[in-house]
mmCIF file of C-alpha atoms in Angstrom:
data_model
loop_
_atom_site.group_PDB
_atom_site.id
_atom_site.type_symbol
_atom_site.label_atom_id
_atom_site.label_comp_id
_atom_site.label_asym_id
_atom_site.label_seq_id
_atom_site.Cartn_x
_atom_site.Cartn_y
_atom_site.Cartn_z
ATOM 1 C CA MET A 1 -194.892 84.303 -70.230
ATOM 2 C CA HIS A 2 -194.021 87.914 -69.489
ATOM 3 C CA VAL A 3 -190.909 90.070 -69.881
ATOM 4 C CA GLY A 4 -190.500 92.793 -67.271
ATOM 5 C CA SER A 5 -188.943 96.259 -67.708
ATOM 6 C CA VAL A 6 -185.373 95.021 -66.987
ATOM 7 C CA LEU A 7 -184.356 95.065 -70.739
ATOM 8 C CA THR A 8 -187.203 97.059 -72.255
ATOM 9 C CA GLY A 9 -186.890 100.473 -70.595
ATOM 10 C CA HIS A 10 -190.623 100.405 -69.703
ATOM 11 C CA ASP A 11 -192.269 100.129 -66.253
ATOM 12 C CA THR A 12 -195.150 97.921 -67.524
ATOM 13 C CA PRO A 13 -194.460 94.334 -68.162
ATOM 14 C CA VAL A 14 -195.178 93.441 -71.792
ATOM 15 C CA ASN A 15 -195.884 90.039 -73.490
ATOM 16 C CA ALA A 16 -192.837 88.265 -74.743
ATOM 17 C CA PRO A 17 -193.345 87.608 -78.400
ATOM 18 C CA GLU A 18 -189.570 86.874 -78.823
ATOM 19 C CA ALA A 19 -190.252 83.652 -76.760
ATOM 20 C CA SER A 20 -192.865 82.387 -79.148
ATOM 21 C CA ALA A 21 -192.208 79.717 -81.732
ATOM 22 C CA PRO A 22 -192.481 82.014 -84.852
ATOM 23 C CA VAL A 23 -189.759 84.290 -83.474
ATOM 24 C CA LEU A 24 -187.557 81.504 -82.539
ATOM 25 C CA ARG A 25 -187.858 80.098 -86.084
ATOM 26 C CA ARG A 26 -187.124 83.607 -87.445
ATOM 27 C CA ALA A 27 -183.956 83.642 -85.416
ATOM 28 C CA TRP A 28 -182.441 81.063 -87.804
ATOM 29 C CA THR A 29 -182.324 83.812 -90.441
ATOM 30 C CA ALA A 30 -179.951 85.639 -88.117
ATOM 31 C CA VAL A 31 -177.922 82.461 -87.535
ATOM 32 C CA ALA A 32 -177.827 81.860 -91.295
ATOM 33 C CA ALA A 33 -176.594 85.387 -91.909
ATOM 34 C CA PHE A 34 -173.919 84.994 -89.286
ATOM 35 C CA ALA A 35 -172.757 81.641 -90.748
ATOM 36 C CA ALA A 36 -172.591 83.146 -94.328
ATOM 37 C CA VAL A 37 -170.456 86.100 -93.287
ATOM 38 C CA ARG A 38 -168.113 84.002 -91.288
ATOM 39 C CA ALA A 39 -167.918 81.345 -94.106
ATOM 40 C CA LEU A 40 -166.822 84.268 -96.437
ATOM 41 C CA GLY A 41 -164.129 85.229 -94.021
ATOM 42 C CA VAL A 42 -162.722 81.720 -93.745
ATOM 43 C CA LEU A 43 -162.895 81.273 -97.466
ATOM 44 C CA VAL A 44 -160.943 84.375 -98.169
ATOM 45 C CA LEU A 45 -158.344 83.372 -95.555
ATOM 46 C CA ALA A 46 -158.017 79.970 -97.250
ATOM 47 C CA VAL A 47 -157.170 81.398 -100.627
ATOM 48 C CA TRP A 48 -155.202 84.407 -99.398
ATOM 49 C CA PRO A 49 -151.493 84.320 -100.415
ATOM 50 C CA ARG A 50 -149.140 84.010 -97.450
ATOM 51 C CA ALA A 51 -145.380 84.313 -97.344
ATOM 52 C CA ASN A 52 -144.921 82.425 -94.122
ATOM 53 C CA GLY A 53 -146.470 79.266 -95.482
ATOM 54 C CA ALA A 54 -149.013 78.870 -92.668
ATOM 55 C CA GLY A 55 -152.296 77.401 -93.818
ATOM 56 C CA ALA A 56 -155.723 78.680 -92.773
ATOM 57 C CA HIS A 57 -156.235 75.677 -90.428
ATOM 58 C CA GLU A 58 -153.043 76.587 -88.521
ATOM 59 C CA LEU A 59 -153.796 80.263 -88.443
ATOM 60 C CA LEU A 60 -157.286 79.595 -86.959
ATOM 61 C CA SER A 61 -156.369 76.660 -84.525
ATOM 62 C CA ALA A 62 -152.784 76.657 -83.559
ATOM 63 C CA ARG A 63 -151.271 80.106 -83.164
ATOM 64 C CA TRP A 64 -150.723 82.687 -80.496
ATOM 65 C CA ASP A 65 -153.411 82.468 -77.604
ATOM 66 C CA SER A 66 -154.806 79.228 -79.153
ATOM 67 C CA LEU A 67 -151.493 77.503 -78.253
ATOM 68 C CA TRP A 68 -151.777 78.560 -74.611
ATOM 69 C CA TYR A 69 -155.278 77.153 -74.434
ATOM 70 C CA VAL A 70 -154.054 73.944 -75.995
ATOM 71 C CA ARG A 71 -151.285 73.585 -73.367
ATOM 72 C CA VAL A 72 -153.789 74.074 -70.518
ATOM 73 C CA ALA A 73 -156.118 71.537 -72.109
ATOM 74 C CA GLU A 74 -153.337 69.016 -72.454
ATOM 75 C CA SER A 75 -151.270 69.424 -69.310
ATOM 76 C CA GLY A 76 -153.179 71.725 -66.950
ATOM 77 C CA TYR A 77 -151.740 74.954 -65.481
ATOM 78 C CA ASP A 78 -148.205 75.962 -64.307
ATOM 79 C CA PHE A 79 -146.588 76.404 -67.733
ATOM 80 C CA THR A 80 -144.315 79.481 -67.936
ATOM 81 C CA LEU A 81 -142.480 80.955 -70.947
ATOM 82 C CA THR A 82 -139.574 83.478 -70.661
ATOM 83 C CA ALA A 83 -139.983 86.219 -73.216
ATOM 84 C CA PRO A 84 -137.045 87.755 -75.043
ATOM 85 C CA ASP A 85 -137.297 90.839 -72.887
ATOM 86 C CA GLY A 86 -137.062 88.785 -69.742
ATOM 87 C CA ARG A 87 -140.772 88.730 -68.823
ATOM 88 C CA VAL A 88 -141.970 85.418 -67.352
ATOM 89 C CA LEU A 89 -145.316 84.645 -68.884
ATOM 90 C CA SER A 90 -147.703 82.341 -67.039
ATOM 91 C CA ASP A 91 -150.549 80.362 -68.484
ATOM 92 C CA GLN A 92 -152.506 81.435 -65.404
ATOM 93 C CA ALA A 93 -153.464 84.475 -67.310
ATOM 94 C CA PHE A 94 -155.877 82.364 -69.363
ATOM 95 C CA PHE A 95 -159.235 81.470 -67.896
ATOM 96 C CA PRO A 96 -160.144 77.851 -67.919
ATOM 97 C CA LEU A 97 -163.560 77.192 -69.565
ATOM 98 C CA LEU A 98 -162.353 77.009 -73.197
ATOM 99 C CA PRO A 99 -159.494 74.532 -72.411
ATOM 100 C CA TRP A 100 -161.853 72.515 -70.177
ATOM 101 C CA LEU A 101 -164.221 72.198 -73.126
ATOM 102 C CA GLU A 102 -161.421 71.416 -75.468
ATOM 103 C CA ARG A 103 -160.306 68.572 -73.179
ATOM 104 C CA ALA A 104 -163.981 67.329 -72.860
ATOM 105 C CA VAL A 105 -164.451 67.326 -76.723
ATOM 106 C CA GLY A 106 -161.113 65.518 -77.066
ATOM 107 C CA ALA A 107 -162.100 62.939 -74.580
ATOM 108 C CA VAL A 108 -165.216 61.908 -76.613
ATOM 109 C CA SER A 109 -163.848 62.452 -80.162
ATOM 110 C CA PRO A 110 -160.712 62.038 -82.133
ATOM 111 C CA LEU A 111 -160.107 65.860 -82.263
ATOM 112 C CA GLY A 112 -156.988 67.303 -80.757
ATOM 113 C CA PRO A 113 -157.395 70.342 -78.442
ATOM 114 C CA GLY A 114 -156.791 72.909 -81.189
ATOM 115 C CA ASP A 115 -159.511 71.334 -83.526
ATOM 116 C CA ALA A 116 -161.735 70.957 -80.448
ATOM 117 C CA GLY A 117 -161.317 74.719 -79.943
ATOM 118 C CA LEU A 118 -162.351 75.372 -83.390
ATOM 119 C CA LEU A 119 -165.442 73.171 -82.859
ATOM 120 C CA VAL A 120 -166.287 75.051 -79.613
ATOM 121 C CA SER A 121 -166.102 78.369 -81.571
ATOM 122 C CA GLY A 122 -168.024 76.946 -84.503
ATOM 123 C CA VAL A 123 -170.873 76.105 -82.044
ATOM 124 C CA ALA A 124 -170.633 79.105 -79.844
ATOM 125 C CA GLY A 125 -170.603 81.619 -82.773
ATOM 126 C CA PRO A 126 -174.117 80.667 -83.941
ATOM 127 C CA LEU A 127 -175.332 80.504 -80.358
ATOM 128 C CA ALA A 128 -174.018 83.987 -79.827
ATOM 129 C CA ALA A 129 -175.808 85.182 -82.959
ATOM 130 C CA TRP A 130 -179.065 83.612 -81.773
ATOM 131 C CA GLY A 131 -178.975 85.261 -78.299
ATOM 132 C CA MET A 132 -177.871 88.574 -79.899
ATOM 133 C CA TYR A 133 -180.819 88.393 -82.320
ATOM 134 C CA LEU A 134 -183.290 87.780 -79.505
ATOM 135 C CA ILE A 135 -181.940 90.894 -77.702
ATOM 136 C CA GLY A 136 -182.168 93.015 -80.834
ATOM 137 C CA HIS A 137 -185.637 91.723 -81.733
ATOM 138 C CA HIS A 138 -186.857 92.309 -78.176
ATOM 139 C CA LEU A 139 -185.711 95.941 -78.330
ATOM 140 C CA HIS A 140 -186.341 96.935 -81.845
ATOM 141 C CA GLY A 141 -187.914 94.114 -83.937
ATOM 142 C CA HIS A 142 -186.841 91.395 -86.428
ATOM 143 C CA ARG A 143 -184.861 93.503 -88.848
ATOM 144 C CA ALA A 144 -182.859 95.205 -86.123
ATOM 145 C CA GLY A 145 -182.012 91.909 -84.548
ATOM 146 C CA LEU A 146 -181.050 90.438 -87.857
ATOM 147 C CA LEU A 147 -178.808 93.361 -88.813
ATOM 148 C CA LEU A 148 -177.258 93.416 -85.328
ATOM 149 C CA VAL A 149 -176.025 89.831 -85.867
ATOM 150 C CA ALA A 150 -174.858 90.488 -89.436
ATOM 151 C CA LEU A 151 -172.983 93.606 -88.361
ATOM 152 C CA TRP A 152 -171.254 91.821 -85.512
ATOM 153 C CA ALA A 153 -170.279 89.085 -87.844
ATOM 154 C CA ALA A 154 -168.798 91.616 -90.261
ATOM 155 C CA VAL A 155 -166.707 93.688 -87.850
ATOM 156 C CA PRO A 156 -163.101 94.014 -89.162
ATOM 157 C CA VAL A 157 -161.749 91.641 -86.590
ATOM 158 C CA GLY A 158 -164.709 89.190 -87.031
ATOM 159 C CA ILE A 159 -162.326 86.427 -88.044
ATOM 160 C CA VAL A 160 -161.587 85.984 -84.344
ATOM 161 C CA GLN A 161 -165.096 84.490 -84.016
ATOM 162 C CA SER A 162 -163.864 81.561 -86.182
ATOM 163 C CA MET A 163 -160.666 80.951 -84.323
ATOM 164 C CA ALA A 164 -159.876 78.643 -81.353
ATOM 165 C CA TYR A 165 -160.086 81.683 -79.142
ATOM 166 C CA SER A 166 -162.481 82.408 -76.277
ATOM 167 C CA GLU A 167 -164.360 85.349 -77.868
ATOM 168 C CA ALA A 168 -167.220 83.458 -79.524
ATOM 169 C CA LEU A 169 -167.714 81.388 -76.443
ATOM 170 C CA PHE A 170 -167.740 84.391 -74.175
ATOM 171 C CA VAL A 171 -170.132 86.430 -76.281
ATOM 172 C CA ALA A 172 -172.561 83.438 -76.495
ATOM 173 C CA LEU A 173 -172.679 83.233 -72.738
ATOM 174 C CA ALA A 174 -172.852 86.968 -72.287
ATOM 175 C CA ALA A 175 -175.683 87.410 -74.876
ATOM 176 C CA TRP A 176 -177.813 84.592 -73.431
ATOM 177 C CA ALA A 177 -177.107 85.890 -69.882
ATOM 178 C CA LEU A 178 -178.320 89.347 -70.894
ATOM 179 C CA TYR A 179 -181.380 87.824 -72.560
ATOM 180 C CA ALA A 180 -182.077 85.885 -69.367
ATOM 181 C CA VAL A 181 -181.976 89.119 -67.434
ATOM 182 C CA ALA A 182 -184.504 90.523 -69.723
ATOM 183 C CA ARG A 183 -186.823 87.592 -68.994
ATOM 184 C CA ARG A 184 -186.187 87.836 -65.327
ATOM 185 C CA ARG A 185 -184.749 84.384 -65.285
ATOM 186 C CA TRP A 186 -182.320 85.239 -62.491
ATOM 187 C CA ILE A 187 -180.796 81.741 -61.796
ATOM 188 C CA GLU A 188 -180.247 81.086 -65.426
ATOM 189 C CA ALA A 189 -178.662 84.450 -65.883
ATOM 190 C CA GLY A 190 -176.474 83.875 -62.894
ATOM 191 C CA LEU A 191 -175.215 80.599 -64.045
ATOM 192 C CA LEU A 192 -174.471 81.948 -67.551
ATOM 193 C CA ALA A 193 -172.675 84.945 -65.966
ATOM 194 C CA SER A 194 -170.688 82.643 -63.836
ATOM 195 C CA LEU A 195 -169.660 80.650 -66.925
ATOM 196 C CA ALA A 196 -168.699 83.852 -68.690
ATOM 197 C CA GLY A 197 -166.608 84.715 -65.718
ATOM 198 C CA LEU A 198 -164.728 81.379 -66.235
ATOM 199 C CA THR A 199 -164.073 82.233 -69.897
ATOM 200 C CA ARG A 200 -162.542 85.786 -69.735
ATOM 201 C CA PRO A 201 -161.661 88.397 -67.062
ATOM 202 C CA VAL A 202 -164.264 90.735 -68.537
ATOM 203 C CA GLY A 203 -166.945 88.187 -67.508
ATOM 204 C CA LEU A 204 -167.420 90.371 -64.451
ATOM 205 C CA ALA A 205 -169.119 92.848 -66.850
ATOM 206 C CA VAL A 206 -171.914 90.270 -67.272
ATOM 207 C CA ALA A 207 -172.272 89.886 -63.502
ATOM 208 C CA ALA A 208 -172.433 93.627 -63.199
ATOM 209 C CA ALA A 209 -175.154 93.812 -65.821
ATOM 210 C CA LEU A 210 -177.135 91.172 -63.979
ATOM 211 C CA TRP A 211 -176.784 93.188 -60.778
ATOM 212 C CA ALA A 212 -177.982 96.361 -62.596
ATOM 213 C CA GLY A 213 -180.939 94.455 -63.850
ATOM 214 C CA ALA A 214 -181.844 93.030 -60.507
ATOM 215 C CA ALA A 215 -181.601 96.537 -58.936
ATOM 216 C CA VAL A 216 -183.958 97.886 -61.617
ATOM 217 C CA GLU A 217 -186.428 95.175 -60.996
ATOM 218 C CA ALA A 218 -186.152 95.322 -57.182
ATOM 219 C CA ARG A 219 -186.769 99.036 -57.291
ATOM 220 C CA ARG A 220 -189.792 98.506 -59.598
ATOM 221 C CA THR A 221 -191.353 95.814 -57.553
ATOM 222 C CA ARG A 222 -190.029 96.783 -54.160
ATOM 223 C CA HIS A 223 -189.267 93.021 -53.785
ATOM 224 C CA ILE A 224 -186.135 90.920 -53.747
ATOM 225 C CA GLY A 225 -187.008 87.308 -54.447
ATOM 226 C CA THR A 226 -184.994 84.218 -53.548
ATOM 227 C CA ARG A 227 -184.324 83.436 -57.233
ATOM 228 C CA MET A 228 -183.104 87.015 -57.946
ATOM 229 C CA LEU A 229 -180.896 86.815 -54.840
ATOM 230 C CA ALA A 230 -179.525 83.397 -55.997
ATOM 231 C CA GLY A 231 -178.695 84.912 -59.436
ATOM 232 C CA VAL A 232 -176.989 87.881 -58.026
ATOM 233 C CA VAL A 233 -174.848 85.542 -55.842
ATOM 234 C CA LEU A 234 -174.066 83.047 -58.605
ATOM 235 C CA ALA A 235 -173.084 85.654 -61.160
ATOM 236 C CA PRO A 236 -169.476 86.502 -59.979
ATOM 237 C CA LEU A 237 -168.509 83.081 -58.719
ATOM 238 C CA GLY A 238 -166.783 81.879 -61.930
ATOM 239 C CA ALA A 239 -164.412 84.752 -62.210
ATOM 240 C CA ALA A 240 -163.959 85.124 -58.526
ATOM 241 C CA GLY A 241 -163.262 81.350 -58.076
ATOM 242 C CA PHE A 242 -160.491 81.355 -60.713
ATOM 243 C CA ILE A 243 -158.887 84.502 -59.371
ATOM 244 C CA LEU A 244 -158.955 83.028 -55.848
ATOM 245 C CA TRP A 245 -157.476 79.781 -57.168
ATOM 246 C CA VAL A 246 -154.583 81.682 -58.778
ATOM 247 C CA GLY A 247 -154.125 83.501 -55.551
ATOM 248 C CA LEU A 248 -153.856 80.257 -53.556
ATOM 249 C CA ARG A 249 -151.415 78.778 -56.007
ATOM 250 C CA ARG A 250 -149.135 81.858 -55.975
ATOM 251 C CA GLY A 251 -149.511 82.781 -52.373
ATOM 252 C CA GLY A 252 -151.340 86.149 -52.571
ATOM 253 C CA PRO A 253 -154.945 87.301 -53.005
ATOM 254 C CA LEU A 254 -153.857 89.733 -55.777
ATOM 255 C CA ALA A 255 -151.705 87.249 -57.545
ATOM 256 C CA TYR A 256 -153.862 87.202 -60.727
ATOM 257 C CA LEU A 257 -153.053 90.951 -61.123
ATOM 258 C CA GLU A 258 -149.420 90.069 -60.772
ATOM 259 C CA VAL A 259 -149.817 87.521 -63.553
ATOM 260 C CA GLN A 260 -151.320 90.078 -65.779
ATOM 261 C CA ALA A 261 -148.722 92.571 -64.966
ATOM 262 C CA GLU A 262 -146.029 90.089 -66.111
ATOM 263 C CA TRP A 263 -147.813 89.988 -69.466
ATOM 264 C CA GLY A 264 -147.723 93.845 -69.494
ATOM 265 C CA ASN A 265 -151.463 94.119 -68.822
ATOM 266 C CA GLY A 266 -152.939 96.498 -66.250
ATOM 267 C CA PHE A 267 -155.461 99.147 -65.849
ATOM 268 C CA ASP A 268 -153.964 102.647 -66.103
ATOM 269 C CA GLY A 269 -157.009 104.693 -67.287
ATOM 270 C CA GLY A 270 -155.822 104.660 -70.888
ATOM 271 C CA LEU A 271 -152.491 106.374 -70.346
ATOM 272 C CA ALA A 272 -150.349 103.772 -72.059
ATOM 273 C CA TYR A 273 -152.846 103.537 -74.943
ATOM 274 C CA ALA A 274 -152.762 107.375 -75.356
ATOM 275 C CA LYS A 275 -148.915 107.286 -75.417
ATOM 276 C CA PHE A 276 -149.081 104.559 -78.044
ATOM 277 C CA ILE A 277 -151.307 106.651 -80.229
ATOM 278 C CA VAL A 278 -149.153 109.721 -79.886
ATOM 279 C CA ALA A 279 -146.084 107.660 -80.844
ATOM 280 C CA HIS A 280 -147.737 106.686 -84.041
ATOM 281 C CA LEU A 281 -148.469 110.307 -85.096
ATOM 282 C CA GLY A 282 -144.854 111.339 -85.780
ATOM 283 C CA GLY A 283 -144.103 110.105 -89.309
ATOM 284 C CA TRP A 284 -145.096 108.276 -92.450
ATOM 285 C CA PRO A 285 -146.632 105.676 -92.816
ATOM 286 C CA VAL A 286 -147.199 104.982 -89.000
ATOM 287 C CA VAL A 287 -149.291 108.153 -88.922
ATOM 288 C CA LEU A 288 -151.952 106.338 -90.756
ATOM 289 C CA ALA A 289 -152.095 103.717 -87.934
ATOM 290 C CA GLY A 290 -152.248 106.556 -85.362
ATOM 291 C CA LEU A 291 -155.085 108.307 -87.120
ATOM 292 C CA GLY A 292 -156.873 104.965 -87.442
ATOM 293 C CA LEU A 293 -156.563 104.387 -83.768
ATOM 294 C CA ILE A 294 -157.894 107.816 -83.044
ATOM 295 C CA VAL A 295 -160.969 107.258 -85.473
ATOM 296 C CA GLY A 296 -161.622 103.758 -84.098
ATOM 297 C CA THR A 297 -161.558 104.895 -80.496
ATOM 298 C CA ALA A 298 -163.697 107.929 -81.274
ATOM 299 C CA LEU A 299 -166.263 105.803 -83.033
ATOM 300 C CA ALA A 300 -166.482 103.353 -80.063
ATOM 301 C CA LEU A 301 -167.110 106.203 -77.623
ATOM 302 C CA TRP A 302 -169.499 107.934 -79.922
ATOM 303 C CA ALA A 303 -171.405 104.689 -80.345
ATOM 304 C CA TYR A 304 -171.680 104.309 -76.533
ATOM 305 C CA GLY A 305 -172.837 107.872 -76.313
ATOM 306 C CA VAL A 306 -175.554 107.089 -78.752
ATOM 307 C CA CYS A 307 -176.553 104.014 -76.854
ATOM 308 C CA VAL A 308 -176.956 106.177 -73.744
ATOM 309 C CA ARG A 309 -178.943 108.867 -75.576
ATOM 310 C CA GLN A 310 -181.174 106.212 -77.062
ATOM 311 C CA ARG A 311 -181.812 105.013 -73.493
ATOM 312 C CA GLN A 312 -180.605 101.451 -73.941
ATOM 313 C CA PRO A 313 -181.647 99.355 -70.930
ATOM 314 C CA LEU A 314 -179.339 99.737 -67.941
ATOM 315 C CA PRO A 315 -177.993 96.104 -68.053
ATOM 316 C CA LEU A 316 -176.736 96.659 -71.627
ATOM 317 C CA LEU A 317 -175.245 100.050 -70.795
ATOM 318 C CA VAL A 318 -173.467 98.648 -67.793
ATOM 319 C CA TYR A 319 -172.150 95.601 -69.708
ATOM 320 C CA THR A 320 -171.030 97.615 -72.632
ATOM 321 C CA GLY A 321 -169.430 100.316 -70.617
ATOM 322 C CA ILE A 322 -167.307 97.986 -68.602
ATOM 323 C CA VAL A 323 -166.220 96.147 -71.722
ATOM 324 C CA VAL A 324 -165.238 99.379 -73.437
ATOM 325 C CA ALA A 325 -163.506 100.763 -70.360
ATOM 326 C CA LEU A 326 -161.324 97.591 -69.850
ATOM 327 C CA ALA A 327 -160.452 97.457 -73.507
ATOM 328 C CA LEU A 328 -159.448 101.112 -73.885
ATOM 329 C CA CYS A 329 -158.072 101.817 -70.439
ATOM 330 C CA SER A 330 -155.861 98.823 -70.103
ATOM 331 C CA SER A 331 -152.114 98.672 -70.910
ATOM 332 C CA GLY A 332 -150.836 95.751 -72.891
ATOM 333 C CA TYR A 333 -150.567 94.557 -76.458
ATOM 334 C CA PHE A 334 -152.302 97.377 -78.341
ATOM 335 C CA GLY A 335 -152.932 95.302 -81.404
ATOM 336 C CA SER A 336 -155.507 93.389 -79.358
ATOM 337 C CA LYS A 337 -157.704 96.472 -78.642
ATOM 338 C CA PRO A 338 -160.189 95.692 -81.447
ATOM 339 C CA ARG A 339 -160.467 92.117 -80.309
ATOM 340 C CA LEU A 340 -161.122 93.257 -76.853
ATOM 341 C CA LEU A 341 -163.978 95.363 -78.067
ATOM 342 C CA LEU A 342 -165.492 92.399 -79.852
ATOM 343 C CA PRO A 343 -167.836 91.457 -76.952
ATOM 344 C CA ALA A 344 -169.306 95.011 -76.936
ATOM 345 C CA PHE A 345 -171.984 94.060 -79.486
ATOM 346 C CA PRO A 346 -174.577 96.450 -78.011
ATOM 347 C CA LEU A 347 -172.508 99.274 -79.610
ATOM 348 C CA LEU A 348 -173.804 98.135 -82.961
ATOM 349 C CA LEU A 349 -177.516 98.420 -82.001
ATOM 350 C CA PRO A 350 -177.786 102.049 -83.061
ATOM 351 C CA VAL A 351 -176.365 101.193 -86.443
ATOM 352 C CA ALA A 352 -178.630 98.220 -86.789
ATOM 353 C CA LEU A 353 -181.647 100.262 -85.844
ATOM 354 C CA ALA A 354 -180.694 102.931 -88.406
ATOM 355 C CA LEU A 355 -180.176 100.349 -91.226
ATOM 356 C CA SER A 356 -183.482 98.583 -90.275
ATOM 357 C CA ARG A 357 -185.311 101.803 -91.318
ATOM 358 C CA VAL A 358 -183.830 101.891 -94.900
ATOM 359 C CA ARG A 359 -184.734 99.749 -97.887
ATOM 360 C CA ALA A 360 -183.809 96.091 -97.555
ATOM 361 C CA ALA A 361 -181.609 96.143 -100.650
ATOM 362 C CA ARG A 362 -179.588 99.088 -99.403
ATOM 363 C CA ALA A 363 -179.140 97.540 -95.925
ATOM 364 C CA ALA A 364 -178.077 94.251 -97.543
ATOM 365 C CA SER A 365 -175.520 96.010 -99.705
ATOM 366 C CA VAL A 366 -174.053 97.778 -96.691
ATOM 367 C CA VAL A 367 -173.654 94.450 -94.876
ATOM 368 C CA ALA A 368 -172.240 92.710 -97.924
ATOM 369 C CA ALA A 369 -169.582 95.403 -98.315
ATOM 370 C CA LEU A 370 -168.650 95.292 -94.641
ATOM 371 C CA ALA A 371 -168.528 91.450 -94.815
ATOM 372 C CA LEU A 372 -166.165 91.526 -97.774
ATOM 373 C CA GLY A 373 -163.993 94.167 -96.099
ATOM 374 C CA SER A 374 -163.896 92.083 -92.913
ATOM 375 C CA ALA A 375 -162.897 89.005 -94.919
ATOM 376 C CA VAL A 376 -160.075 90.752 -96.623
ATOM 377 C CA TYR A 377 -158.894 92.588 -93.378
ATOM 378 C CA GLY A 378 -159.040 89.417 -91.378
ATOM 379 C CA ALA A 379 -157.009 87.446 -93.958
ATOM 380 C CA THR A 380 -154.468 90.227 -94.155
ATOM 381 C CA TRP A 381 -154.277 90.441 -90.288
ATOM 382 C CA LEU A 382 -153.888 86.716 -89.674
ATOM 383 C CA SER A 383 -151.304 86.338 -92.559
ATOM 384 C CA GLY A 384 -149.197 89.071 -91.008
ATOM 385 C CA SER A 385 -147.240 89.329 -87.783
ATOM 386 C CA GLY A 386 -150.196 89.052 -85.484
ATOM 387 C CA PRO A 387 -151.447 88.208 -83.017
ATOM 388 C CA PRO A 388 -155.018 89.562 -83.106
#
């Protein structure tokens, strides 16, 4: 089996050692590292003191967006909620794959939708780690792939990966779709991209990555095969199908944008986000939050610049660029910005590569410190006013 230049950056096809049995077995070290970091996060959350009386199980399965997914799983769409400020919030803002899976799991088990959502995330997280490892291994070897997974599990908002949210499911689909692009498995990549598009609006970033990979391959080979064409066509169908369905239900082709606008979400090039940051630079202690936002945003942009300078393959750059742009340039609940950046895992590749070149003990200590910090931050975050 051969892997083309789509996700290697080279013009000459190379053998695919990552598809071999030894490498697939080594991927379990990355899955185990992911599980260990996430178990630490859940354990710290379980013992963290809370004034509101909510237990770890409730925080992970039955709050904020999780409740919206549960309502869709139980009753379908068309639920609305009038916010205190008069906005009418519709459940049509939430894409359907996670509630569909919650309903399916509930149909074959005694689990309720919330617990089914936890199970979906519990399965999707390791699958995301596995696909992510294969991408990292393919580009930079075993240690880089392992560290990429560990770093992603240990990001400050990593606790979201253990919640009944759609992030773990989406990243699993995105990572495997990107890996399928690397292997020139166009139909598989298209199906996974379509499912990602049924999970979150940013699923279109996965479709765009596939299109970029197909363009690179078509230019290299001067040929567009039927399987490639099928993958290109399949990729956007999930997101487009749901958006069109909302349009039909609400009587307008742009109705989904109206639904998002009712939630206060829109794409304004980052103007609202910039105003939010400036508003947090005027006094103590909110200035700390403002400075933190500036540092976090600068780090994300710097990391993407490093990815470009290191010549990450075009599909990864396209995918990551769209995820970062949608996260930073949209208006909405600004506390969700870190969570919206969670799918941009290729931003961590330069850090993983740098750590892979130092002594194993030093790299392990860095990851351990990050994992502990993530666990404490996640417990503090979920035990506060939220939502993430």
